[in-house]
Short mmCIF file of C-alpha atoms in Angstrom, two decimals:
data_model
loop_
_atom_site.label_atom_id
_atom_site.label_comp_id
_atom_site.label_asym_id
_atom_site.label_seq_id
_atom_site.Cartn_x
_atom_site.Cartn_y
_atom_site.Cartn_z
CA MET U 1 1.13 -22.09 206.77
CA LYS U 2 2.28 -20.66 202.90
CA LEU U 3 0.50 -17.32 202.13
CA ILE U 4 -1.12 -16.32 198.78
CA GLY U 5 -1.69 -13.15 197.07
CA ALA U 6 0.40 -11.25 194.80
CA PRO U 7 4.34 -12.39 195.01
CA LYS U 8 5.95 -8.99 196.45
CA LEU U 9 3.02 -8.99 198.85
CA VAL U 10 3.97 -12.28 199.90
CA VAL U 11 7.67 -11.46 200.70
CA TRP U 12 6.43 -8.55 202.97
CA ALA U 13 3.70 -10.21 204.62
CA GLU U 14 5.98 -12.91 205.65
CA LYS U 15 8.04 -10.53 207.34
CA ILE U 16 4.65 -8.69 208.94
CA ARG U 17 3.66 -11.99 210.13
CA LYS U 18 7.12 -13.37 211.54
CA ASP U 19 7.00 -9.93 213.20
CA ARG U 20 3.57 -10.02 214.33
CA LEU U 21 3.57 -13.79 216.29
CA ARG U 22 6.66 -12.20 217.95
CA VAL U 23 5.24 -9.01 219.58
CA TRP U 24 1.83 -11.11 220.32
CA GLU U 25 3.40 -13.73 221.98
CA GLU U 26 5.76 -11.65 223.68
CA THR U 27 3.23 -9.59 225.12
CA SER U 28 0.39 -11.65 226.10
CA PRO U 29 1.82 -15.12 226.12
CA GLU U 30 -1.54 -16.80 227.56
CA ILE U 31 -3.93 -14.99 224.86
CA PHE U 32 -1.55 -15.76 221.93
CA LYS U 33 -1.57 -19.34 223.10
CA ALA U 34 -5.14 -19.52 223.13
CA ILE U 35 -5.89 -17.29 219.83
CA GLU U 36 -2.59 -18.88 217.66
CA PRO U 37 -4.22 -21.52 216.31
CA ILE U 38 -6.75 -19.12 214.38
CA VAL U 39 -4.22 -16.51 213.66
CA ALA U 40 -2.26 -19.57 212.30
CA ARG U 41 -4.63 -20.08 210.07
CA GLN U 42 -4.66 -16.55 207.83
CA SER U 43 -2.75 -17.26 204.73
CA ARG U 44 -3.94 -14.17 202.79
CA ALA U 45 -0.97 -11.87 202.67
CA ASP U 46 -3.47 -8.87 202.62
CA TRP U 47 -5.03 -9.96 205.89
CA TRP U 48 -1.20 -9.48 207.70
CA ILE U 49 -0.65 -6.56 205.76
CA ALA U 50 -3.78 -5.12 207.29
CA ASN U 51 -3.30 -6.02 210.26
CA LYS U 52 0.15 -5.48 210.93
CA ASP U 53 -0.07 -2.38 212.93
CA LYS U 54 -3.14 -3.80 215.31
CA GLY U 55 -2.52 -5.68 219.08
CA LEU U 56 -3.31 -8.92 219.91
CA ASP U 57 -6.65 -8.11 221.38
CA ALA U 58 -7.97 -5.98 218.48
CA VAL U 59 -7.18 -9.39 216.07
CA CYS U 60 -8.79 -11.37 218.39
CA LYS U 61 -11.66 -9.60 218.21
CA GLN U 62 -12.03 -9.13 214.63
CA LEU U 63 -11.03 -13.32 214.04
CA LEU U 64 -13.81 -13.79 216.60
CA GLY U 65 -16.36 -11.78 215.79
CA GLY U 66 -16.22 -9.17 217.95
CA LYS U 67 -16.89 -11.56 220.51
CA LEU U 68 -13.88 -11.47 223.21
CA ARG U 69 -14.47 -13.43 226.21
#
């Protein structure tokens, strides 16, 4: 999915997204597989930048409205 935002932010966010997806998949493959469709819908560059240092558990809680099962 193409990211939206200011051009410089999009370039930066694309790098962050690629890195985060790789890290999340490597560290928690089962959880990542379940959450990947939701994460893949995040198209705002600023979202990726704001969440660049967060682990998959924190991102899951955020995306699921605090309801991590």
